[in-house]
XYZ file of N, CA and C in Angstrom:
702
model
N -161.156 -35.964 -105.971
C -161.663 -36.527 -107.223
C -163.164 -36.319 -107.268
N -164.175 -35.748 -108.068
C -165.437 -35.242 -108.070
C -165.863 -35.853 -109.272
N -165.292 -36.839 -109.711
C -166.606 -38.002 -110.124
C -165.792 -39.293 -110.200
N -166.470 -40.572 -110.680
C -166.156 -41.638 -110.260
C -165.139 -42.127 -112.148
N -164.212 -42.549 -111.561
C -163.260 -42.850 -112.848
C -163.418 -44.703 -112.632
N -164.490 -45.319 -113.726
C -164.544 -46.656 -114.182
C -163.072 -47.169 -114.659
N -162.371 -47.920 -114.246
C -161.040 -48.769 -114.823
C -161.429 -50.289 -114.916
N -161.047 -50.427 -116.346
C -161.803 -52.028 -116.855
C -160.484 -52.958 -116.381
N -160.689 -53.771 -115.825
C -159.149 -54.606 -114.827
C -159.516 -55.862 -116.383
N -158.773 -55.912 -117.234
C -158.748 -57.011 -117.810
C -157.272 -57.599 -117.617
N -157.990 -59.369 -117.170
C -157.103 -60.218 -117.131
C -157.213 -61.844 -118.183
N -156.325 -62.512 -117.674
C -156.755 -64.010 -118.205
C -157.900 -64.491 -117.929
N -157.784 -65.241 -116.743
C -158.669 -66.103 -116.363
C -159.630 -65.297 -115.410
N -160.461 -65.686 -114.927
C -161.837 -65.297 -113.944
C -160.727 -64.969 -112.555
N -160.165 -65.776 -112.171
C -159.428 -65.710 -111.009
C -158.372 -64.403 -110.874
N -157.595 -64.882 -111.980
C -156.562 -63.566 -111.576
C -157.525 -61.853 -112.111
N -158.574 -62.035 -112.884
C -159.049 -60.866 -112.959
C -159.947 -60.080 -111.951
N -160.467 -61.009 -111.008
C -160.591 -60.562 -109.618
C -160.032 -60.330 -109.115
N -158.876 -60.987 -109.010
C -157.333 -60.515 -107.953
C -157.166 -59.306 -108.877
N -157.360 -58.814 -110.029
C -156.897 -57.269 -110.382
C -158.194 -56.236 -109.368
N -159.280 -56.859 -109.902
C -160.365 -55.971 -108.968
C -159.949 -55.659 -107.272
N -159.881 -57.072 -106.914
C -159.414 -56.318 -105.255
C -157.720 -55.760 -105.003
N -157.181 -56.117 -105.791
C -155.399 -55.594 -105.973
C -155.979 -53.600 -106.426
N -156.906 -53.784 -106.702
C -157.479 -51.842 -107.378
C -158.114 -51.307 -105.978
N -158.801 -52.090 -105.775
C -160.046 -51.552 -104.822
C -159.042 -51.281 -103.253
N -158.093 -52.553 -103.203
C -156.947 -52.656 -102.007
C -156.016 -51.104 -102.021
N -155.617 -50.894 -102.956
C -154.907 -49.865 -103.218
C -155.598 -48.425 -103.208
N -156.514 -48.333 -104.111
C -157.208 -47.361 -103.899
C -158.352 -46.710 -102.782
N -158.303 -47.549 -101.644
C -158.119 -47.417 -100.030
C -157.113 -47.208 -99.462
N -156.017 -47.893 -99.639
C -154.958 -47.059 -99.150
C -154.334 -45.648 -99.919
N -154.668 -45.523 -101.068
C -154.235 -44.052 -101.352
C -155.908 -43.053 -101.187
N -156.430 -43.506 -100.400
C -157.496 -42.780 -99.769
C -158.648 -42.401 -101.131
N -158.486 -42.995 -102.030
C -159.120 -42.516 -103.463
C -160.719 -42.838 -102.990
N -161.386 -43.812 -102.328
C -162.631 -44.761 -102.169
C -163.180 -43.025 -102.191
N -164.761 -42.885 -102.706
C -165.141 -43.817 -103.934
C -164.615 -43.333 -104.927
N -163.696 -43.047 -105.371
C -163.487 -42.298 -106.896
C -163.465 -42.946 -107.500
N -162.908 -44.034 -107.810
C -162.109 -45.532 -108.653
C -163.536 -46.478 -108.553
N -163.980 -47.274 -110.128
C -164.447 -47.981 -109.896
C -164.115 -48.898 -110.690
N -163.600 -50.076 -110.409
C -162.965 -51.131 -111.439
C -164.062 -52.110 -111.965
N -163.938 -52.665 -113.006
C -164.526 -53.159 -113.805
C -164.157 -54.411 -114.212
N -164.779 -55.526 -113.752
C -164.190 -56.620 -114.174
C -163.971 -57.448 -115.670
N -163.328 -57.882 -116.268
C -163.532 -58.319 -117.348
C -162.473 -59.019 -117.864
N -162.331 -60.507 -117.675
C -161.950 -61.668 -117.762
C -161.789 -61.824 -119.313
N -160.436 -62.013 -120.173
C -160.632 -62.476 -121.492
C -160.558 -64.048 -121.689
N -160.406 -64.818 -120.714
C -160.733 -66.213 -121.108
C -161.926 -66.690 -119.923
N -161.589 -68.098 -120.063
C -162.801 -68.482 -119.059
C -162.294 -69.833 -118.118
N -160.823 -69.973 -118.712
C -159.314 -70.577 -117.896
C -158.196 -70.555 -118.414
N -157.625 -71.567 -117.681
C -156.141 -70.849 -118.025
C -155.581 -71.806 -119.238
N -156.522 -73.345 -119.744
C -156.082 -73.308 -120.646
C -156.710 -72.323 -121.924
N -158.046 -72.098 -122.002
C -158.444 -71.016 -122.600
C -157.355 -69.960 -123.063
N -156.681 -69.373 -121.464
C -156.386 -68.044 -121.936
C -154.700 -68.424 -122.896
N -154.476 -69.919 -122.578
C -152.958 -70.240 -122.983
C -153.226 -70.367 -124.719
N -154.256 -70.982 -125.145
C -155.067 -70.504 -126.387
C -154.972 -69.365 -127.302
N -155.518 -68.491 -126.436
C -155.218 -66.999 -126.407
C -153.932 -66.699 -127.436
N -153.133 -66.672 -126.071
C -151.471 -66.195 -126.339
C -151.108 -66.788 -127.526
N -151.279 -67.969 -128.025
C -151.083 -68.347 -129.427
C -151.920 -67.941 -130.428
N -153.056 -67.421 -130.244
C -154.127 -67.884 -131.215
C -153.510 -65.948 -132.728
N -154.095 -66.333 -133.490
C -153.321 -65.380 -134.478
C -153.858 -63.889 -134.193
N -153.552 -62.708 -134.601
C -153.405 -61.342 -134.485
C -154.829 -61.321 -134.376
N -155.495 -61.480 -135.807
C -157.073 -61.118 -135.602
C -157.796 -61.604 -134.699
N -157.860 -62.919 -134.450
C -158.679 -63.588 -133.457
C -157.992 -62.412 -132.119
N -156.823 -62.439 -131.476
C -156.826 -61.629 -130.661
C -157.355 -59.912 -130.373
N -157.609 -59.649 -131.120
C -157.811 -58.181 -131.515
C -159.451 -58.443 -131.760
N -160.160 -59.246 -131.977
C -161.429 -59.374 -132.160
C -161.489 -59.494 -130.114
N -161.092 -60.443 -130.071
C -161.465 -60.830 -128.371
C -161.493 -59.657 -127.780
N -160.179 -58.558 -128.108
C -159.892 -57.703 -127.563
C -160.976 -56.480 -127.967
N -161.457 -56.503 -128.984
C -162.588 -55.207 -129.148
C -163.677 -55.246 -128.743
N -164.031 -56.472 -128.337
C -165.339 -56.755 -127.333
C -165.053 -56.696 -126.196
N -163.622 -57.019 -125.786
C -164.208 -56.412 -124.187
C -163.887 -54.843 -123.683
N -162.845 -54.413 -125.021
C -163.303 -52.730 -124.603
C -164.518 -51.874 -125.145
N -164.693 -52.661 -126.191
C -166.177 -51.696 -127.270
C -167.263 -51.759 -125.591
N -167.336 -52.717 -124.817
C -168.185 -53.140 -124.094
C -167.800 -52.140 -122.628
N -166.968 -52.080 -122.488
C -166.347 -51.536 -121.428
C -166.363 -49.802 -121.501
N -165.805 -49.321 -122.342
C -166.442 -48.110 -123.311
C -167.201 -47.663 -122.929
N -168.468 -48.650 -123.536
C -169.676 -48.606 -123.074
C -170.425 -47.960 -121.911
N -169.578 -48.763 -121.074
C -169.871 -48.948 -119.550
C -169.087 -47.497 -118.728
N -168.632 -47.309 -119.619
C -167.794 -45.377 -119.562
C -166.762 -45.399 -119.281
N -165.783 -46.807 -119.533
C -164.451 -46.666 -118.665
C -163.170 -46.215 -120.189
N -162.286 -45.926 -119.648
C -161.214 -44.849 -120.404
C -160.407 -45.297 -119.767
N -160.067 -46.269 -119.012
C -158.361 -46.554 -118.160
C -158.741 -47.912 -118.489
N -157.829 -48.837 -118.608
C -157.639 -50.220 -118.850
C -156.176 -50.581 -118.106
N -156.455 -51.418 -117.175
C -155.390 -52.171 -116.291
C -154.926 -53.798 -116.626
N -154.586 -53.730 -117.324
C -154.126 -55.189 -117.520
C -153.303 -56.000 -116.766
N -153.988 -56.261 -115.835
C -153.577 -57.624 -114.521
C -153.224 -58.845 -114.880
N -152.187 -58.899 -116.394
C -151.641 -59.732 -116.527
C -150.486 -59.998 -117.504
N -149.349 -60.892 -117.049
C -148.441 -60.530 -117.857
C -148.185 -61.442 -118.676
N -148.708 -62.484 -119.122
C -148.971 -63.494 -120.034
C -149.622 -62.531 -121.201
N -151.140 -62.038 -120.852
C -151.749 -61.108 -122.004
C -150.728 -60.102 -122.380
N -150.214 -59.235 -121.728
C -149.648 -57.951 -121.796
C -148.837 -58.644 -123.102
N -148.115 -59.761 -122.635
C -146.676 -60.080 -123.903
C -147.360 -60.741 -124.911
N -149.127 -60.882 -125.281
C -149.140 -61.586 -126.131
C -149.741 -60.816 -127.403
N -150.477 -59.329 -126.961
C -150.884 -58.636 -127.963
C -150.152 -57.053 -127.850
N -149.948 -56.680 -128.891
C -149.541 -54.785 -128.460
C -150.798 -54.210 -128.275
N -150.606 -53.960 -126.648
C -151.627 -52.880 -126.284
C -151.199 -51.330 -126.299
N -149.953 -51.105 -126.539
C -149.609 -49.536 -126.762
C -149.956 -49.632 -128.187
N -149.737 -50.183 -129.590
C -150.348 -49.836 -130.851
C -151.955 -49.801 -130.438
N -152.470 -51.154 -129.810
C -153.793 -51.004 -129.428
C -154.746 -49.600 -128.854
N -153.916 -48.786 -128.378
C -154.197 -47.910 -127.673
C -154.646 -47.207 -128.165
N -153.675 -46.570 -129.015
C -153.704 -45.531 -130.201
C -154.932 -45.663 -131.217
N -155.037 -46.945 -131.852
C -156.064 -46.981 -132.415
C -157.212 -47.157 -131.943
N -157.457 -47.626 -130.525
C -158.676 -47.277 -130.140
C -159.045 -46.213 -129.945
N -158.333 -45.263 -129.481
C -158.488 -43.866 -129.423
C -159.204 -43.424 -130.479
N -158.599 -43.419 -131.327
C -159.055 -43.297 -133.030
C -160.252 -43.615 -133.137
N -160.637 -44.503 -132.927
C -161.704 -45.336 -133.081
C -163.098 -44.769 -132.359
N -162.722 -44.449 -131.064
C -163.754 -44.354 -130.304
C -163.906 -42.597 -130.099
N -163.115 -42.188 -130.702
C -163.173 -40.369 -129.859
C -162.799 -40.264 -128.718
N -162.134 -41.123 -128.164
C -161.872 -41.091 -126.384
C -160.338 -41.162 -126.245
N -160.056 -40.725 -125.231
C -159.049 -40.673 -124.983
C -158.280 -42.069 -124.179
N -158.385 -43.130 -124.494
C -157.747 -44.402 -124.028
C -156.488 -44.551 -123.082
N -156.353 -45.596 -122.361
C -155.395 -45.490 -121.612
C -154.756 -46.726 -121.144
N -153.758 -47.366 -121.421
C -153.825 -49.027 -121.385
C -152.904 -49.145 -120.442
N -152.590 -49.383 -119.264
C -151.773 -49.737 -118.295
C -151.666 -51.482 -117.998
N -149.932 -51.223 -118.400
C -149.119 -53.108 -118.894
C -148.563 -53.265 -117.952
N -147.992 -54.591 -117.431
C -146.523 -55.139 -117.091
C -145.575 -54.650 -117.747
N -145.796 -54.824 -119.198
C -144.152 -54.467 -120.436
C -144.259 -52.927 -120.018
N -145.004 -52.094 -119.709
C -144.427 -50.593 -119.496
C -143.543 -50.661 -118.504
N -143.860 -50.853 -117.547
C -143.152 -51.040 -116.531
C -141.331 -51.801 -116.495
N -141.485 -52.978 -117.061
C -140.180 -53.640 -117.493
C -139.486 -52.599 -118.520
N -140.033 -51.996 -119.345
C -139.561 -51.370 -119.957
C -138.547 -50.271 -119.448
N -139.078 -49.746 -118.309
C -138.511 -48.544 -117.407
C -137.341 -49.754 -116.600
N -137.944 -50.734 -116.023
C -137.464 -51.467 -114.969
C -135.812 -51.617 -115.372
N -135.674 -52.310 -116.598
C -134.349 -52.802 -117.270
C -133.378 -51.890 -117.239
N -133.434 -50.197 -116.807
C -132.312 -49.964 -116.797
C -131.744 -49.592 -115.364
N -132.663 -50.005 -114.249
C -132.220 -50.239 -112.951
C -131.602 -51.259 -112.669
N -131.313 -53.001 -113.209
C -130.502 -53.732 -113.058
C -129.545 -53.921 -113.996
N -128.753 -54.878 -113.787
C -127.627 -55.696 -114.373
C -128.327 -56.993 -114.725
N -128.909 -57.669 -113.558
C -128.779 -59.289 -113.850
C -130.314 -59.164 -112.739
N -131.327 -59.472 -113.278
C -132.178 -59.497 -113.005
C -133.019 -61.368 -113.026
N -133.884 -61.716 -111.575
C -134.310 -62.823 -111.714
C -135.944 -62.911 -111.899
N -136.850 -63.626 -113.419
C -137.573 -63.821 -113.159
C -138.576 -64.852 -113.083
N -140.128 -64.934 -112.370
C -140.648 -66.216 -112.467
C -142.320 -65.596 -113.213
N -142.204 -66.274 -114.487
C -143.399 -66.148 -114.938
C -144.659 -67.178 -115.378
N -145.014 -67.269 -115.854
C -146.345 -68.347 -116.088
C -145.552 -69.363 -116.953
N -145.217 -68.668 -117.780
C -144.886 -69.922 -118.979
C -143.692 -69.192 -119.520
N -142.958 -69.609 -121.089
C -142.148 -69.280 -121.538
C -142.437 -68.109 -122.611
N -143.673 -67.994 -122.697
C -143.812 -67.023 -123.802
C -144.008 -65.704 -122.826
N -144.416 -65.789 -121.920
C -144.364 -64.716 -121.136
C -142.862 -64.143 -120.587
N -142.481 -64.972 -120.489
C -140.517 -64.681 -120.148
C -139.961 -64.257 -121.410
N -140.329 -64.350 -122.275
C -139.614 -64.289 -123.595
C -140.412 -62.548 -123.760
N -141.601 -62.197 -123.501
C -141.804 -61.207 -123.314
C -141.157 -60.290 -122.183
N -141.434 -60.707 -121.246
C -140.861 -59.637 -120.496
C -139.137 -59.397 -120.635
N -138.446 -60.333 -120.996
C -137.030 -60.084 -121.569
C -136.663 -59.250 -122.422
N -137.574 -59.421 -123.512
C -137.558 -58.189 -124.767
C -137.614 -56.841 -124.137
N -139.048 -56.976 -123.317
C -139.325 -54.954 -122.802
C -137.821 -54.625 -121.531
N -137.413 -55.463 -120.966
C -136.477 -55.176 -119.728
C -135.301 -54.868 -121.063
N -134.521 -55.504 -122.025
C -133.705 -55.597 -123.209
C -133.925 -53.903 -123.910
N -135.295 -53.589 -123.912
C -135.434 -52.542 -124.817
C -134.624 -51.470 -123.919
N -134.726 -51.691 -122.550
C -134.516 -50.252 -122.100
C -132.956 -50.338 -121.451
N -132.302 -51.776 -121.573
C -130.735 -52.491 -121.090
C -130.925 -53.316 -122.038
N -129.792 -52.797 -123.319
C -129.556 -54.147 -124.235
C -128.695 -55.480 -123.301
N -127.932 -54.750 -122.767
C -126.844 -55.913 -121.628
C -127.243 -56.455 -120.473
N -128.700 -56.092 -120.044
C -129.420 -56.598 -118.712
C -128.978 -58.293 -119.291
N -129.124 -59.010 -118.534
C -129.315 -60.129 -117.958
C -130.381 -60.973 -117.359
N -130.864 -61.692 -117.938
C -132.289 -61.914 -117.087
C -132.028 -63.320 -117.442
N -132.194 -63.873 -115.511
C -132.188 -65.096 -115.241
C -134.041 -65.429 -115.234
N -134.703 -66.233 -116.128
C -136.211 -66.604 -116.271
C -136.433 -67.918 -116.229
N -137.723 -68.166 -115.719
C -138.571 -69.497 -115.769
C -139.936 -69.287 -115.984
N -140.423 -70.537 -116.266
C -141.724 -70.501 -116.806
C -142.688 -71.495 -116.027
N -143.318 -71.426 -115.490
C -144.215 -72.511 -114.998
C -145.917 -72.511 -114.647
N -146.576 -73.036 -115.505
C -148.040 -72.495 -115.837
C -148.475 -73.854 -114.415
N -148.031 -74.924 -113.645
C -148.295 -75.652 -112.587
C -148.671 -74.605 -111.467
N -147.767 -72.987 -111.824
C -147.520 -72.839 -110.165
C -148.796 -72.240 -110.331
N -149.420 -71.422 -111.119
C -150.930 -70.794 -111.507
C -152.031 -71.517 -111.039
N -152.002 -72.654 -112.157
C -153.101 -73.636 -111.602
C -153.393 -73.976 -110.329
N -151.697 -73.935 -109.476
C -152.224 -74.346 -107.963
C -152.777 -73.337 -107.912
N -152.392 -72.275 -107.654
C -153.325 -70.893 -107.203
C -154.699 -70.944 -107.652
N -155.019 -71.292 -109.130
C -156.242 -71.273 -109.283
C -157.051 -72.124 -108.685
N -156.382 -73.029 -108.707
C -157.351 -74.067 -107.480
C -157.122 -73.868 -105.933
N -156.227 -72.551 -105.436
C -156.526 -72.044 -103.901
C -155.841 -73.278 -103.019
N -154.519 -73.841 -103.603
C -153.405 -74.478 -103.123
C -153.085 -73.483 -101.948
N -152.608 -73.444 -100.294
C -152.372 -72.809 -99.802
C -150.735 -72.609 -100.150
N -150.465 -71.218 -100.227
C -149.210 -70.664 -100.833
C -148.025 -71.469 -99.760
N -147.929 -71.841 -98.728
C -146.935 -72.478 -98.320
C -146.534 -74.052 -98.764
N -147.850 -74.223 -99.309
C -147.879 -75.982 -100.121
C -147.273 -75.382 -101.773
N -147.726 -74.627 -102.246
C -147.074 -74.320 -103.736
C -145.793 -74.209 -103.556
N -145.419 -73.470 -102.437
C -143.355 -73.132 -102.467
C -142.935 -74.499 -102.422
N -143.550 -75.626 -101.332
C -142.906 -76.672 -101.046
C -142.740 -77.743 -102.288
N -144.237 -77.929 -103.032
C -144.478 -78.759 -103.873
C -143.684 -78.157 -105.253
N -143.270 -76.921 -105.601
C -143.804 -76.572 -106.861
C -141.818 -75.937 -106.101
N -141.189 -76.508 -105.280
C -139.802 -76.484 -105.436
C -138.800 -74.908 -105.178
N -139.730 -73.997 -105.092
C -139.666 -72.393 -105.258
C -138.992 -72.304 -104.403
N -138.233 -72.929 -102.953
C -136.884 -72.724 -101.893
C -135.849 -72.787 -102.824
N -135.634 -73.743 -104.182
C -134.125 -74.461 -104.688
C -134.156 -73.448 -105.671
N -135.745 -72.960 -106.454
C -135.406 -71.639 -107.721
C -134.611 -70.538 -107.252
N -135.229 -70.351 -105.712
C -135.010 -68.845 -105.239
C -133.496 -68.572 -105.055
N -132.859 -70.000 -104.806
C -131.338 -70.304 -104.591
C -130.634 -69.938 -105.708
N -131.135 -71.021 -106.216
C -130.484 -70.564 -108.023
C -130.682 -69.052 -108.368
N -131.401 -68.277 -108.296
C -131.396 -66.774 -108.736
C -130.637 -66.748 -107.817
N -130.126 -66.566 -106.766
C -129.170 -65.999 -105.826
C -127.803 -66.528 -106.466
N -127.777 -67.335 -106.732
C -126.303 -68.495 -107.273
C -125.811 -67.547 -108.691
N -126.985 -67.528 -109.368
C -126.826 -66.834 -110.511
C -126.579 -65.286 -110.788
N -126.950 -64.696 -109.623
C -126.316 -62.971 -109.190
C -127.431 -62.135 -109.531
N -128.157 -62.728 -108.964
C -129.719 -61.514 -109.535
C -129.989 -60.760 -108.233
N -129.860 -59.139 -108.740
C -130.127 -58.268 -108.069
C -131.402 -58.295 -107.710
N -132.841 -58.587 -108.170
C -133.923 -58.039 -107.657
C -134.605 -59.896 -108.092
N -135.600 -59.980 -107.755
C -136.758 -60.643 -108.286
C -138.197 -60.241 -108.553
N -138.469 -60.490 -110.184
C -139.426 -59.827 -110.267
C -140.655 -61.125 -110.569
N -141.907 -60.649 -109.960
C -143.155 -61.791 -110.010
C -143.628 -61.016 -111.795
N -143.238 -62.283 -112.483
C -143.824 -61.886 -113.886
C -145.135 -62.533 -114.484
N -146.142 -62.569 -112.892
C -147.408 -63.376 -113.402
C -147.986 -62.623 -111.865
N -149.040 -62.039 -112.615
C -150.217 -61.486 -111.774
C -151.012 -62.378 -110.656
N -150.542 -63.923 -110.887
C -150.974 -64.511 -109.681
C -150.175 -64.689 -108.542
N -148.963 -64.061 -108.992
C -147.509 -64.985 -107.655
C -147.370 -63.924 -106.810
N -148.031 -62.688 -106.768
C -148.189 -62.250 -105.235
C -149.335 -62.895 -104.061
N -149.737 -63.980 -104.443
C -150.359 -65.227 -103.356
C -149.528 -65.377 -102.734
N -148.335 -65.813 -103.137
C -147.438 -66.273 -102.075
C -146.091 -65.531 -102.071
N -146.598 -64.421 -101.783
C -144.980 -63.408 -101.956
C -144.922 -62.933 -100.343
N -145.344 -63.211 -99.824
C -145.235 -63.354 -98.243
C -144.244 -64.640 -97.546
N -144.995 -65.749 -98.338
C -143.707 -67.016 -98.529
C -142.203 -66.742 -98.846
N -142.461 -65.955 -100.184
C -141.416 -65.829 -100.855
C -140.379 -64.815 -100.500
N -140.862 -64.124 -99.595
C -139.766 -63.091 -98.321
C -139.326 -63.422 -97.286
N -140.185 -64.882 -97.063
C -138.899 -65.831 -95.715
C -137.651 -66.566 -96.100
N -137.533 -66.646 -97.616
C -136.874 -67.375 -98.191
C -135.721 -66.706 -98.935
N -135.948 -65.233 -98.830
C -135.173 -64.848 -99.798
C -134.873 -63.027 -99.421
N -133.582 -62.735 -99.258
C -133.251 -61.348 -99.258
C -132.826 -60.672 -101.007
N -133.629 -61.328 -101.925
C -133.874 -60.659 -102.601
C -135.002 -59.421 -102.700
N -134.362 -58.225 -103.336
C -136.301 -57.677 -103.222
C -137.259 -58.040 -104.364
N -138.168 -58.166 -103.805
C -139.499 -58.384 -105.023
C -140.037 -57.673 -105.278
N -140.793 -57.803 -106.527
C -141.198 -56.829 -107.326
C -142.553 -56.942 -108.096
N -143.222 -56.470 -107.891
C -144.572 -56.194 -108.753
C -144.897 -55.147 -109.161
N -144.635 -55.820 -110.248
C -145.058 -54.610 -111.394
C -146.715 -53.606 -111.259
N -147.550 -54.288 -111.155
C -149.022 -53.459 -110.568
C -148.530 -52.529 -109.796
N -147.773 -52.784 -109.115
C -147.349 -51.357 -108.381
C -147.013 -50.575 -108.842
N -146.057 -50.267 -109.495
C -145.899 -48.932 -110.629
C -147.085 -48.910 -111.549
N -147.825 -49.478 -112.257
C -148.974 -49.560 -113.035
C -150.305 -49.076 -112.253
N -150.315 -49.074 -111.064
C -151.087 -48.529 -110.382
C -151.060 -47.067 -110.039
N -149.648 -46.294 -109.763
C -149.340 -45.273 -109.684
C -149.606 -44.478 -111.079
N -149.012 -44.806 -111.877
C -149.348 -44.397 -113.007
C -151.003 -44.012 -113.501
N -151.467 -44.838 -113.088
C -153.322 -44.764 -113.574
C -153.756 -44.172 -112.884
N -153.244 -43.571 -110.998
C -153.181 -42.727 -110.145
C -153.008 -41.264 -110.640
N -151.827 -41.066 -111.280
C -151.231 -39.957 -111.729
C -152.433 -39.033 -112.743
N -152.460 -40.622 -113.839
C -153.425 -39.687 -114.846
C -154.903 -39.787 -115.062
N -155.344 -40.283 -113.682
C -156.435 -40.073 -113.073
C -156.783 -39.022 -112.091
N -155.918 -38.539 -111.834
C -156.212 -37.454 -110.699
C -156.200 -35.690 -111.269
């Protein structure tokens, strides 16, 4: 790679949009990229009730939030956008977004989601289990897994408690215990779910927990979203 490719990591809150910065910087050491990749931080709320705000707040207000932190980012020379989160991902279209920024700017844009990914994901299962922030985020990622398996199955929950612990740096073996995640993980098993997927950019904190507990496989989506920005970065 013979020059440095800026990727703007936009997330929710301050917290999980750092966890996109070192989840980039982590990866792109192990695929030997250092220095090519330089991520870019840029937080669209300033917490998590803020960013829960967000997800409701109407088209324009979102799309305004949203043109300041790429007009700005742009700026700053970046052309890849990683969205380290799957609450945002389901709350605005960033593939229409895409397109018209393109338009907009003369550049060639590049928006890397969770929903791309589910999108592909849905026609590898049957009966799929997931755990996301809240309900509007499950209700998203159901639709993109649906688009690509009208008959998938998706066992979902919602819980914006288990975040907050994280944001307040709950140690991940106190969140499984407190926040009940041994009796969920059961129930997806009870219920016949082939895989489990983390449908919130903060619940690989404790996905180390969540593999003593469970011979399901897990799944994060950044991982394919990472490859991808790999691909058409190189």
């Amino acid at each position: 790679m013979s020059k440095i490719v800026k990727t703007a990591v936009i997330a929710g809150t301050p917290v999980d949009t750092q966890m996109g910065v070192e989840y980039i910087e982590r990866k792109m050491h192990e695929a030997g990229c250092e220095p090519g990749f330089m991520p870019l931080y840029c937080p669209a709320a300033i917490d998590c009730d803020d960013q829960v705000k967000f997800q409701y707040s109407d088209d324009d207000e979102k799309r305004a939030i949203m043109d300041n932190i790429f007009d700005q980012a742009i700026q700053d020379g970046a052309r890849d956008f990683f969205i380290y989160c799957n609450s945002l991902s389901g709350a605005f279209d960033f593939d229409s977004y895409a397109l018209r920024k393109s338009i907009d700017s003369g550049e060639d844009i590049r928006i890397y989601t969770p929903l791309q990914v589910y999108r592909r994901l849905g026609s590898a299962y049957d009966r799929i289990g997931v755990m996301a922030a809240n309900n509007l985020s499950a209700h998203g990622i159901e639709e993109a897994l649906m688009a690509a398996n009208p008959d998938i199955y998706m066992i979902g929950t919602g819980n914006m408690a288990i975040v907050r612990a994280i944001e307040d740096e709950m140690p991940p073996e106190e969140i499984v215990d407190k926040c009940g995640i041994a009796d969920l993980l059961k129930y997806f098993e009870a219920c016949g779910a082939e895989a489990l997927v983390l449908g919130c950019t903060h619940f690989p904190y404790f996905k180390e927990e969540l593999e003593k507990l469970t011979s399901l496989p897990i799944i994060d989506p950044a991982d394919e979203m990472f490859e991808a920005l790999l691909k058409a970065t190189r």
